């Protein structure tokens, strides 16, 4: 999980990350072991798997501050991805263990911007960098919410 020691050992930022405001230096870490179903026939992680890992890390990061995704649904709120940018630096292979690091970098209105790094556990190898933008949507009306539910907004201040 995120700690001050891990925050201090950040890798140089990528071109993707340079596009964000990066107000938060606190990274949440989600550890993944590469299983056969994550890979193609060559034993290399399939590109779409990284996106699944990023979503899992984001959901766990929210859970770590008290926001359960099921609770958002019960509040009538959904967080669809509206923008995604991924840069693949090096391949990840079957059997490897990697750290998926995520942090929320910006909230403009109902936009939630997240940065990602997928790297080796020791932080020496950078495999993937990404940026994802989410918006809050009223599940019943199917329209963008003008404001986050107060409980969600208060919890997110712990990340941002």
PDB file of N, CA and C in Angstrom, residues 55-158:
ATOM      1  N   UNK A  55      -7.926  -0.591 -13.324  1.00  0.00           N
ATOM      2  CA  UNK A  55      -9.243  -0.429 -12.708  1.00  0.00           C
ATOM      3  C   UNK A  55      -9.282  -1.078 -11.336  1.00  0.00           C
ATOM      4  N   UNK A  56      -8.712  -2.280 -11.215  1.00  0.00           N
ATOM      5  CA  UNK A  56      -8.659  -2.955  -9.915  1.00  0.00           C
ATOM      6  C   UNK A  56      -7.916  -2.094  -8.899  1.00  0.00           C
ATOM      7  N   UNK A  57      -6.791  -1.503  -9.314  1.00  0.00           N
ATOM      8  CA  UNK A  57      -6.014  -0.651  -8.408  1.00  0.00           C
ATOM      9  C   UNK A  57      -6.815   0.583  -7.992  1.00  0.00           C
ATOM     10  N   UNK A  58      -7.544   1.177  -8.948  1.00  0.00           N
ATOM     11  CA  UNK A  58      -8.357   2.360  -8.640  1.00  0.00           C
ATOM     12  C   UNK A  58      -9.459   2.011  -7.645  1.00  0.00           C
ATOM     13  N   UNK A  59     -10.132   0.869  -7.866  1.00  0.00           N
ATOM     14  CA  UNK A  59     -11.210   0.438  -6.962  1.00  0.00           C
ATOM     15  C   UNK A  59     -10.653   0.168  -5.567  1.00  0.00           C
ATOM     16  N   UNK A  60      -9.488  -0.465  -5.488  1.00  0.00           N
ATOM     17  CA  UNK A  60      -8.871  -0.743  -4.184  1.00  0.00           C
ATOM     18  C   UNK A  60      -8.386   0.539  -3.512  1.00  0.00           C
ATOM     19  N   UNK A  61      -7.914   1.489  -4.307  1.00  0.00           N
ATOM     20  CA  UNK A  61      -7.506   2.776  -3.755  1.00  0.00           C
ATOM     21  C   UNK A  61      -8.701   3.487  -3.130  1.00  0.00           C
ATOM     22  N   UNK A  62      -9.837   3.471  -3.837  1.00  0.00           N
ATOM     23  CA  UNK A  62     -11.058   4.068  -3.284  1.00  0.00           C
ATOM     24  C   UNK A  62     -11.500   3.334  -2.024  1.00  0.00           C
ATOM     25  N   UNK A  63     -11.411   2.006  -2.050  1.00  0.00           N
ATOM     26  CA  UNK A  63     -11.787   1.218  -0.869  1.00  0.00           C
ATOM     27  C   UNK A  63     -10.909   1.584   0.326  1.00  0.00           C
ATOM     28  N   UNK A  64      -9.639   1.863   0.078  1.00  0.00           N
ATOM     29  CA  UNK A  64      -8.708   2.182   1.167  1.00  0.00           C
ATOM     30  C   UNK A  64      -9.079   3.468   1.905  1.00  0.00           C
ATOM     31  N   UNK A  65      -9.875   4.337   1.270  1.00  0.00           N
ATOM     32  CA  UNK A  65     -10.310   5.575   1.935  1.00  0.00           C
ATOM     33  C   UNK A  65     -11.793   5.519   2.313  1.00  0.00           C
ATOM     34  N   UNK A  66     -12.370   4.326   2.229  1.00  0.00           N
ATOM     35  CA  UNK A  66     -13.742   4.153   2.698  1.00  0.00           C
ATOM     36  C   UNK A  66     -14.825   4.262   1.639  1.00  0.00           C
ATOM     37  N   UNK A  67     -14.464   4.269   0.366  1.00  0.00           N
ATOM     38  CA  UNK A  67     -15.472   4.320  -0.693  1.00  0.00           C
ATOM     39  C   UNK A  67     -15.559   2.948  -1.351  1.00  0.00           C
ATOM     40  N   UNK A  68     -16.654   2.258  -1.104  1.00  0.00           N
ATOM     41  CA  UNK A  68     -16.914   0.974  -1.763  1.00  0.00           C
ATOM     42  C   UNK A  68     -17.659   1.264  -3.057  1.00  0.00           C
ATOM     43  N   UNK A  69     -17.239   0.629  -4.145  1.00  0.00           N
ATOM     44  CA  UNK A  69     -17.890   0.895  -5.421  1.00  0.00           C
ATOM     45  C   UNK A  69     -19.377   0.536  -5.362  1.00  0.00           C
ATOM     46  N   UNK A  70     -19.710  -0.545  -4.673  1.00  0.00           N
ATOM     47  CA  UNK A  70     -21.120  -0.932  -4.525  1.00  0.00           C
ATOM     48  C   UNK A  70     -21.916   0.167  -3.827  1.00  0.00           C
ATOM     49  N   UNK A  71     -21.285   0.875  -2.915  1.00  0.00           N
ATOM     50  CA  UNK A  71     -21.944   1.985  -2.219  1.00  0.00           C
ATOM     51  C   UNK A  71     -22.220   3.139  -3.191  1.00  0.00           C
ATOM     52  N   UNK A  72     -21.273   3.393  -4.101  1.00  0.00           N
ATOM     53  CA  UNK A  72     -21.505   4.423  -5.129  1.00  0.00           C
ATOM     54  C   UNK A  72     -22.728   4.070  -5.966  1.00  0.00           C
ATOM     55  N   UNK A  73     -22.817   2.812  -6.348  1.00  0.00           N
ATOM     56  CA  UNK A  73     -23.964   2.351  -7.139  1.00  0.00           C
ATOM     57  C   UNK A  73     -25.252   2.559  -6.351  1.00  0.00           C
ATOM     58  N   UNK A  74     -25.226   2.221  -5.058  1.00  0.00           N
ATOM     59  CA  UNK A  74     -26.411   2.414  -4.210  1.00  0.00           C
ATOM     60  C   UNK A  74     -26.792   3.882  -4.078  1.00  0.00           C
ATOM     61  N   UNK A  75     -25.805   4.773  -4.171  1.00  0.00           N
ATOM     62  CA  UNK A  75     -26.074   6.210  -4.121  1.00  0.00           C
ATOM     63  C   UNK A  75     -26.572   6.739  -5.466  1.00  0.00           C
ATOM     64  N   UNK A  76     -26.626   5.850  -6.469  1.00  0.00           N
ATOM     65  CA  UNK A  76     -27.091   6.252  -7.797  1.00  0.00           C
ATOM     66  C   UNK A  76     -26.003   6.877  -8.638  1.00  0.00           C
ATOM     67  N   UNK A  77     -24.745   6.599  -8.312  1.00  0.00           N
ATOM     68  CA  UNK A  77     -23.612   7.220  -8.969  1.00  0.00           C
ATOM     69  C   UNK A  77     -22.792   6.165  -9.713  1.00  0.00           C
ATOM     70  N   UNK A  78     -22.341   6.520 -10.892  1.00  0.00           N
ATOM     71  CA  UNK A  78     -21.437   5.664 -11.649  1.00  0.00           C
ATOM     72  C   UNK A  78     -20.239   6.515 -12.061  1.00  0.00           C
ATOM     73  N   UNK A  79     -19.093   5.867 -12.302  1.00  0.00           N
ATOM     74  CA  UNK A  79     -17.872   6.576 -12.682  1.00  0.00           C
ATOM     75  C   UNK A  79     -17.303   6.006 -13.983  1.00  0.00           C
ATOM     76  N   UNK A  80     -17.928   6.293 -15.113  1.00  0.00           N
ATOM     77  CA  UNK A  80     -17.402   5.765 -16.373  1.00  0.00           C
ATOM     78  C   UNK A  80     -16.113   6.473 -16.805  1.00  0.00           C
ATOM     79  N   UNK A  81     -15.287   5.736 -17.517  1.00  0.00           N
ATOM     80  CA  UNK A  81     -14.070   6.287 -18.118  1.00  0.00           C
ATOM     81  C   UNK A  81     -14.478   7.076 -19.358  1.00  0.00           C
ATOM     82  N   UNK A  82     -14.011   8.327 -19.450  1.00  0.00           N
ATOM     83  CA  UNK A  82     -14.294   9.145 -20.628  1.00  0.00           C
ATOM     84  C   UNK A  82     -13.035   9.423 -21.437  1.00  0.00           C
ATOM     85  N   UNK A  83     -11.875   9.181 -20.839  1.00  0.00           N
ATOM     86  CA  UNK A  83     -10.622   9.369 -21.561  1.00  0.00           C
ATOM     87  C   UNK A  83      -9.584   8.417 -20.989  1.00  0.00           C
ATOM     88  N   UNK A  84      -8.790   7.832 -21.899  1.00  0.00           N
ATOM     89  CA  UNK A  84      -7.766   6.873 -21.501  1.00  0.00           C
ATOM     90  C   UNK A  84      -6.563   7.028 -22.407  1.00  0.00           C
ATOM     91  N   UNK A  85      -5.392   7.168 -21.812  1.00  0.00           N
ATOM     92  CA  UNK A  85      -4.143   7.242 -22.563  1.00  0.00           C
ATOM     93  C   UNK A  85      -3.156   6.286 -21.916  1.00  0.00           C
ATOM     94  N   UNK A  86      -2.590   5.374 -22.718  1.00  0.00           N
ATOM     95  CA  UNK A  86      -1.678   4.356 -22.198  1.00  0.00           C
ATOM     96  C   UNK A  86      -0.398   4.361 -23.015  1.00  0.00           C
ATOM     97  N   UNK A  87       0.718   4.288 -22.329  1.00  0.00           N
ATOM     98  CA  UNK A  87       2.014   4.147 -22.994  1.00  0.00           C
ATOM     99  C   UNK A  87       2.675   2.881 -22.472  1.00  0.00           C
ATOM    100  N   UNK A  88       3.006   1.989 -23.403  1.00  0.00           N
ATOM    101  CA  UNK A  88       3.653   0.723 -23.069  1.00  0.00           C
ATOM    102  C   UNK A  88       5.160   0.892 -23.253  1.00  0.00           C
ATOM    103  N   UNK A  89       5.927   0.739 -22.166  1.00  0.00           N
ATOM    104  CA  UNK A  89       7.373   0.946 -22.200  1.00  0.00           C
ATOM    105  C   UNK A  89       8.138  -0.366 -22.375  1.00  0.00           C
ATOM    106  N   UNK A  90       7.776  -1.371 -21.609  1.00  0.00           N
ATOM    107  CA  UNK A  90       8.436  -2.691 -21.651  1.00  0.00           C
ATOM    108  C   UNK A  90       7.385  -3.758 -21.410  1.00  0.00           C
ATOM    109  N   UNK A  91       7.644  -4.967 -21.908  1.00  0.00           N
ATOM    110  CA  UNK A  91       6.687  -6.048 -21.721  1.00  0.00           C
ATOM    111  C   UNK A  91       6.773  -6.621 -20.309  1.00  0.00           C
ATOM    112  N   UNK A  92       5.645  -7.133 -19.858  1.00  0.00           N
ATOM    113  CA  UNK A  92       5.556  -7.888 -18.610  1.00  0.00           C
ATOM    114  C   UNK A  92       5.229  -9.315 -19.031  1.00  0.00           C
ATOM    115  N   UNK A  93       5.896 -10.272 -18.387  1.00  0.00           N
ATOM    116  CA  UNK A  93       5.758 -11.666 -18.811  1.00  0.00           C
ATOM    117  C   UNK A  93       5.175 -12.558 -17.724  1.00  0.00           C
ATOM    118  N   UNK A  94       4.713 -13.712 -18.180  1.00  0.00           N
ATOM    119  CA  UNK A  94       4.131 -14.732 -17.314  1.00  0.00           C
ATOM    120  C   UNK A  94       5.032 -14.998 -16.112  1.00  0.00           C
ATOM    121  N   UNK A  95       4.419 -15.026 -14.927  1.00  0.00           N
ATOM    122  CA  UNK A  95       5.131 -15.324 -13.693  1.00  0.00           C
ATOM    123  C   UNK A  95       5.709 -14.129 -12.968  1.00  0.00           C
ATOM    124  N   UNK A  96       5.786 -12.981 -13.635  1.00  0.00           N
ATOM    125  CA  UNK A  96       6.334 -11.785 -12.989  1.00  0.00           C
ATOM    126  C   UNK A  96       5.339 -11.240 -11.960  1.00  0.00           C
ATOM    127  N   UNK A  97       5.870 -10.494 -10.997  1.00  0.00           N
ATOM    128  CA  UNK A  97       5.055  -9.783 -10.022  1.00  0.00           C
ATOM    129  C   UNK A  97       5.350  -8.301 -10.207  1.00  0.00           C
ATOM    130  N   UNK A  98       4.298  -7.503 -10.365  1.00  0.00           N
ATOM    131  CA  UNK A  98       4.463  -6.073 -10.616  1.00  0.00           C
ATOM    132  C   UNK A  98       3.612  -5.261  -9.655  1.00  0.00           C
ATOM    133  N   UNK A  99       3.987  -3.994  -9.520  1.00  0.00           N
ATOM    134  CA  UNK A  99       3.220  -3.050  -8.713  1.00  0.00           C
ATOM    135  C   UNK A  99       2.460  -2.120  -9.650  1.00  0.00           C
ATOM    136  N   UNK A 100       1.143  -2.049  -9.468  1.00  0.00           N
ATOM    137  CA  UNK A 100       0.313  -1.098 -10.197  1.00  0.00           C
ATOM    138  C   UNK A 100       0.115   0.071  -9.234  1.00  0.00           C
ATOM    139  N   UNK A 101       0.696   1.206  -9.578  1.00  0.00           N
ATOM    140  CA  UNK A 101       0.623   2.387  -8.717  1.00  0.00           C
ATOM    141  C   UNK A 101      -0.388   3.355  -9.311  1.00  0.00           C
ATOM    142  N   UNK A 102      -1.227   3.930  -8.456  1.00  0.00           N
ATOM    143  CA  UNK A 102      -2.223   4.890  -8.929  1.00  0.00           C
ATOM    144  C   UNK A 102      -2.354   6.035  -7.936  1.00  0.00           C
ATOM    145  N   UNK A 103      -2.741   7.178  -8.471  1.00  0.00           N
ATOM    146  CA  UNK A 103      -3.047   8.343  -7.639  1.00  0.00           C
ATOM    147  C   UNK A 103      -4.012   9.239  -8.393  1.00  0.00           C
ATOM    148  N   UNK A 104      -4.890   9.854  -7.636  1.00  0.00           N
ATOM    149  CA  UNK A 104      -5.791  10.836  -8.228  1.00  0.00           C
ATOM    150  C   UNK A 104      -5.020  12.151  -8.292  1.00  0.00           C
ATOM    151  N   UNK A 105      -5.059  12.796  -9.449  1.00  0.00           N
ATOM    152  CA  UNK A 105      -4.251  14.001  -9.630  1.00  0.00           C
ATOM    153  C   UNK A 105      -5.058  15.276  -9.758  1.00  0.00           C
ATOM    154  N   UNK A 106      -6.334  15.152 -10.079  1.00  0.00           N
ATOM    155  CA  UNK A 106      -7.094  16.366 -10.331  1.00  0.00           C
ATOM    156  C   UNK A 106      -8.584  16.064 -10.239  1.00  0.00           C
ATOM    157  N   UNK A 107      -9.325  17.008  -9.696  1.00  0.00           N
ATOM    158  CA  UNK A 107     -10.788  16.949  -9.749  1.00  0.00           C
ATOM    159  C   UNK A 107     -11.269  18.325 -10.182  1.00  0.00           C
ATOM    160  N   UNK A 108     -11.738  18.389 -11.397  1.00  0.00           N
ATOM    161  CA  UNK A 108     -12.315  19.634 -11.899  1.00  0.00           C
ATOM    162  C   UNK A 108     -13.797  19.392 -12.056  1.00  0.00           C
ATOM    163  N   UNK A 109     -14.594  19.984 -11.163  1.00  0.00           N
ATOM    164  CA  UNK A 109     -16.033  19.720 -11.196  1.00  0.00           C
ATOM    165  C   UNK A 109     -16.264  18.255 -10.881  1.00  0.00           C
ATOM    166  N   UNK A 110     -16.756  17.531 -11.854  1.00  0.00           N
ATOM    167  CA  UNK A 110     -17.013  16.107 -11.635  1.00  0.00           C
ATOM    168  C   UNK A 110     -16.005  15.227 -12.376  1.00  0.00           C
ATOM    169  N   UNK A 111     -14.954  15.818 -12.902  1.00  0.00           N
ATOM    170  CA  UNK A 111     -13.884  15.059 -13.573  1.00  0.00           C
ATOM    171  C   UNK A 111     -12.891  14.571 -12.526  1.00  0.00           C
ATOM    172  N   UNK A 112     -12.557  13.297 -12.616  1.00  0.00           N
ATOM    173  CA  UNK A 112     -11.566  12.706 -11.721  1.00  0.00           C
ATOM    174  C   UNK A 112     -10.433  12.156 -12.586  1.00  0.00           C
ATOM    175  N   UNK A 113      -9.259  12.751 -12.462  1.00  0.00           N
ATOM    176  CA  UNK A 113      -8.103  12.319 -13.240  1.00  0.00           C
ATOM    177  C   UNK A 113      -7.206  11.435 -12.373  1.00  0.00           C
ATOM    178  N   UNK A 114      -6.769  10.310 -12.958  1.00  0.00           N
ATOM    179  CA  UNK A 114      -5.907   9.352 -12.267  1.00  0.00           C
ATOM    180  C   UNK A 114      -4.670   9.073 -13.110  1.00  0.00           C
ATOM    181  N   UNK A 115      -3.531   8.981 -12.463  1.00  0.00           N
ATOM    182  CA  UNK A 115      -2.291   8.563 -13.109  1.00  0.00           C
ATOM    183  C   UNK A 115      -1.959   7.152 -12.659  1.00  0.00           C
ATOM    184  N   UNK A 116      -1.225   6.441 -13.522  1.00  0.00           N
ATOM    185  CA  UNK A 116      -0.828   5.065 -13.237  1.00  0.00           C
ATOM    186  C   UNK A 116       0.609   4.832 -13.650  1.00  0.00           C
ATOM    187  N   UNK A 117       1.280   3.978 -12.911  1.00  0.00           N
ATOM    188  CA  UNK A 117       2.575   3.425 -13.280  1.00  0.00           C
ATOM    189  C   UNK A 117       2.514   1.941 -12.968  1.00  0.00           C
ATOM    190  N   UNK A 118       2.905   1.124 -13.914  1.00  0.00           N
ATOM    191  CA  UNK A 118       3.067  -0.304 -13.641  1.00  0.00           C
ATOM    192  C   UNK A 118       4.565  -0.535 -13.724  1.00  0.00           C
ATOM    193  N   UNK A 119       5.114  -1.041 -12.619  1.00  0.00           N
ATOM    194  CA  UNK A 119       6.568  -1.142 -12.523  1.00  0.00           C
ATOM    195  C   UNK A 119       6.982  -2.380 -11.741  1.00  0.00           C
ATOM    196  N   UNK A 120       8.281  -2.651 -11.760  1.00  0.00           N
ATOM    197  CA  UNK A 120       8.811  -3.755 -10.969  1.00  0.00           C
ATOM    198  C   UNK A 120       8.658  -3.412  -9.486  1.00  0.00           C
ATOM    199  N   UNK A 121       8.679  -4.428  -8.644  1.00  0.00           N
ATOM    200  CA  UNK A 121       8.501  -4.190  -7.211  1.00  0.00           C
ATOM    201  C   UNK A 121       9.599  -3.306  -6.634  1.00  0.00           C
ATOM    202  N   UNK A 122      10.815  -3.401  -7.177  1.00  0.00           N
ATOM    203  CA  UNK A 122      11.909  -2.576  -6.681  1.00  0.00           C
ATOM    204  C   UNK A 122      11.913  -1.176  -7.287  1.00  0.00           C
ATOM    205  N   UNK A 123      10.991  -0.913  -8.222  1.00  0.00           N
ATOM    206  CA  UNK A 123      10.880   0.405  -8.829  1.00  0.00           C
ATOM    207  C   UNK A 123      11.918   0.700  -9.893  1.00  0.00           C
ATOM    208  N   UNK A 124      12.731  -0.294 -10.274  1.00  0.00           N
ATOM    209  CA  UNK A 124      13.802  -0.049 -11.249  1.00  0.00           C
ATOM    210  C   UNK A 124      13.338  -0.162 -12.697  1.00  0.00           C
ATOM    211  N   UNK A 125      12.264  -0.903 -12.950  1.00  0.00           N
ATOM    212  CA  UNK A 125      11.763  -1.089 -14.314  1.00  0.00           C
ATOM    213  C   UNK A 125      10.366  -0.478 -14.429  1.00  0.00           C
ATOM    214  N   UNK A 126      10.171   0.360 -15.418  1.00  0.00           N
ATOM    215  CA  UNK A 126       8.868   0.958 -15.688  1.00  0.00           C
ATOM    216  C   UNK A 126       8.289   0.284 -16.918  1.00  0.00           C
ATOM    217  N   UNK A 127       7.118  -0.341 -16.776  1.00  0.00           N
ATOM    218  CA  UNK A 127       6.508  -1.095 -17.864  1.00  0.00           C
ATOM    219  C   UNK A 127       5.415  -0.313 -18.588  1.00  0.00           C
ATOM    220  N   UNK A 128       4.567   0.369 -17.823  1.00  0.00           N
ATOM    221  CA  UNK A 128       3.411   1.069 -18.412  1.00  0.00           C
ATOM    222  C   UNK A 128       3.162   2.351 -17.627  1.00  0.00           C
ATOM    223  N   UNK A 129       2.806   3.421 -18.328  1.00  0.00           N
ATOM    224  CA  UNK A 129       2.270   4.619 -17.691  1.00  0.00           C
ATOM    225  C   UNK A 129       0.933   4.919 -18.363  1.00  0.00           C
ATOM    226  N   UNK A 130       0.024   5.491 -17.589  1.00  0.00           N
ATOM    227  CA  UNK A 130      -1.304   5.767 -18.138  1.00  0.00           C
ATOM    228  C   UNK A 130      -1.967   6.912 -17.387  1.00  0.00           C
ATOM    229  N   UNK A 131      -2.975   7.463 -18.044  1.00  0.00           N
ATOM    230  CA  UNK A 131      -3.811   8.507 -17.452  1.00  0.00           C
ATOM    231  C   UNK A 131      -5.253   8.168 -17.810  1.00  0.00           C
ATOM    232  N   UNK A 132      -6.125   8.233 -16.811  1.00  0.00           N
ATOM    233  CA  UNK A 132      -7.543   7.937 -17.004  1.00  0.00           C
ATOM    234  C   UNK A 132      -8.361   9.086 -16.431  1.00  0.00           C
ATOM    235  N   UNK A 133      -9.389   9.488 -17.168  1.00  0.00           N
ATOM    236  CA  UNK A 133     -10.328  10.490 -16.673  1.00  0.00           C
ATOM    237  C   UNK A 133     -11.698   9.842 -16.542  1.00  0.00           C
ATOM    238  N   UNK A 134     -12.305  10.032 -15.367  1.00  0.00           N
ATOM    239  CA  UNK A 134     -13.649   9.536 -15.075  1.00  0.00           C
ATOM    240  C   UNK A 134     -14.567  10.729 -14.871  1.00  0.00           C
ATOM    241  N   UNK A 135     -15.855  10.534 -15.060  1.00  0.00           N
ATOM    242  CA  UNK A 135     -16.852  11.532 -14.684  1.00  0.00           C
ATOM    243  C   UNK A 135     -17.926  10.838 -13.857  1.00  0.00           C
ATOM    244  N   UNK A 136     -18.590  11.613 -13.027  1.00  0.00           N
ATOM    245  CA  UNK A 136     -19.682  11.056 -12.234  1.00  0.00           C
ATOM    246  C   UNK A 136     -20.984  11.182 -13.019  1.00  0.00           C
ATOM    247  N   UNK A 137     -21.710  10.076 -13.089  1.00  0.00           N
ATOM    248  CA  UNK A 137     -22.956  10.019 -13.842  1.00  0.00           C
ATOM    249  C   UNK A 137     -24.076   9.532 -12.925  1.00  0.00           C
ATOM    250  N   UNK A 138     -25.219  10.194 -13.006  1.00  0.00           N
ATOM    251  CA  UNK A 138     -26.419   9.748 -12.302  1.00  0.00           C
ATOM    252  C   UNK A 138     -26.908   8.499 -13.019  1.00  0.00           C
ATOM    253  N   UNK A 139     -26.891   7.365 -12.355  1.00  0.00           N
ATOM    254  CA  UNK A 139     -27.235   6.079 -12.972  1.00  0.00           C
ATOM    255  C   UNK A 139     -28.679   6.056 -13.478  1.00  0.00           C
ATOM    256  N   UNK A 140     -29.582   6.674 -12.751  1.00  0.00           N
ATOM    257  CA  UNK A 140     -30.996   6.646 -13.128  1.00  0.00           C
ATOM    258  C   UNK A 140     -31.279   7.536 -14.337  1.00  0.00           C
ATOM    259  N   UNK A 141     -30.719   8.745 -14.329  1.00  0.00           N
ATOM    260  CA  UNK A 141     -30.982   9.702 -15.399  1.00  0.00           C
ATOM    261  C   UNK A 141     -30.025   9.543 -16.580  1.00  0.00           C
ATOM    262  N   UNK A 142     -28.880   8.905 -16.340  1.00  0.00           N
ATOM    263  CA  UNK A 142     -27.892   8.749 -17.399  1.00  0.00           C
ATOM    264  C   UNK A 142     -27.196  10.049 -17.772  1.00  0.00           C
ATOM    265  N   UNK A 143     -27.193  10.997 -16.843  1.00  0.00           N
ATOM    266  CA  UNK A 143     -26.591  12.305 -17.112  1.00  0.00           C
ATOM    267  C   UNK A 143     -25.457  12.571 -16.131  1.00  0.00           C
ATOM    268  N   UNK A 144     -24.526  13.398 -16.576  1.00  0.00           N
ATOM    269  CA  UNK A 144     -23.403  13.776 -15.712  1.00  0.00           C
ATOM    270  C   UNK A 144     -23.938  14.541 -14.508  1.00  0.00           C
ATOM    271  N   UNK A 145     -23.453  14.167 -13.339  1.00  0.00           N
ATOM    272  CA  UNK A 145     -23.854  14.840 -12.107  1.00  0.00           C
ATOM    273  C   UNK A 145     -23.097  16.163 -11.995  1.00  0.00           C
ATOM    274  N   UNK A 146     -23.761  17.174 -11.552  1.00  0.00           N
ATOM    275  CA  UNK A 146     -23.130  18.485 -11.389  1.00  0.00           C
ATOM    276  C   UNK A 146     -22.200  18.508 -10.184  1.00  0.00           C
ATOM    277  N   UNK A 147     -22.477  17.610  -9.231  1.00  0.00           N
ATOM    278  CA  UNK A 147     -21.685  17.589  -8.004  1.00  0.00           C
ATOM    279  C   UNK A 147     -21.607  16.159  -7.488  1.00  0.00           C
ATOM    280  N   UNK A 148     -20.469  15.823  -6.917  1.00  0.00           N
ATOM    281  CA  UNK A 148     -20.301  14.513  -6.302  1.00  0.00           C
ATOM    282  C   UNK A 148     -21.195  14.401  -5.076  1.00  0.00           C
ATOM    283  N   UNK A 149     -21.676  13.185  -4.760  1.00  0.00           N
ATOM    284  CA  UNK A 149     -22.379  13.022  -3.497  1.00  0.00           C
ATOM    285  C   UNK A 149     -21.471  13.478  -2.353  1.00  0.00           C
ATOM    286  N   UNK A 150     -21.995  14.203  -1.354  1.00  0.00           N
ATOM    287  CA  UNK A 150     -21.159  14.776  -0.288  1.00  0.00           C
ATOM    288  C   UNK A 150     -20.231  13.762   0.392  1.00  0.00           C
ATOM    289  N   UNK A 151     -20.716  12.557   0.650  1.00  0.00           N
ATOM    290  CA  UNK A 151     -19.886  11.542   1.303  1.00  0.00           C
ATOM    291  C   UNK A 151     -18.685  11.173   0.422  1.00  0.00           C
ATOM    292  N   UNK A 152     -18.911  11.083  -0.872  1.00  0.00           N
ATOM    293  CA  UNK A 152     -17.852  10.743  -1.813  1.00  0.00           C
ATOM    294  C   UNK A 152     -16.855  11.895  -1.905  1.00  0.00           C
ATOM    295  N   UNK A 153     -17.372  13.102  -2.016  1.00  0.00           N
ATOM    296  CA  UNK A 153     -16.518  14.287  -2.110  1.00  0.00           C
ATOM    297  C   UNK A 153     -15.611  14.407  -0.865  1.00  0.00           C
ATOM    298  N   UNK A 154     -16.177  14.169   0.310  1.00  0.00           N
ATOM    299  CA  UNK A 154     -15.386  14.245   1.544  1.00  0.00           C
ATOM    300  C   UNK A 154     -14.303  13.171   1.575  1.00  0.00           C
ATOM    301  N   UNK A 155     -14.642  11.960   1.145  1.00  0.00           N
ATOM    302  CA  UNK A 155     -13.661  10.871   1.151  1.00  0.00           C
ATOM    303  C   UNK A 155     -12.550  11.131   0.142  1.00  0.00           C
ATOM    304  N   UNK A 156     -12.878  11.666  -1.013  1.00  0.00           N
ATOM    305  CA  UNK A 156     -11.872  11.897  -2.049  1.00  0.00           C
ATOM    306  C   UNK A 156     -10.832  12.928  -1.642  1.00  0.00           C
ATOM    307  N   UNK A 157     -11.168  13.807  -0.714  1.00  0.00           N
ATOM    308  CA  UNK A 157     -10.179  14.770  -0.255  1.00  0.00           C
ATOM    309  C   UNK A 157      -9.001  14.073   0.422  1.00  0.00           C
ATOM    310  N   UNK A 158      -9.179  12.823   0.847  1.00  0.00           N
ATOM    311  CA  UNK A 158      -8.076  12.047   1.415  1.00  0.00           C
ATOM    312  C   UNK A 158      -7.059  11.654   0.335  1.00  0.00           C
TER     313      UNK A 158
END
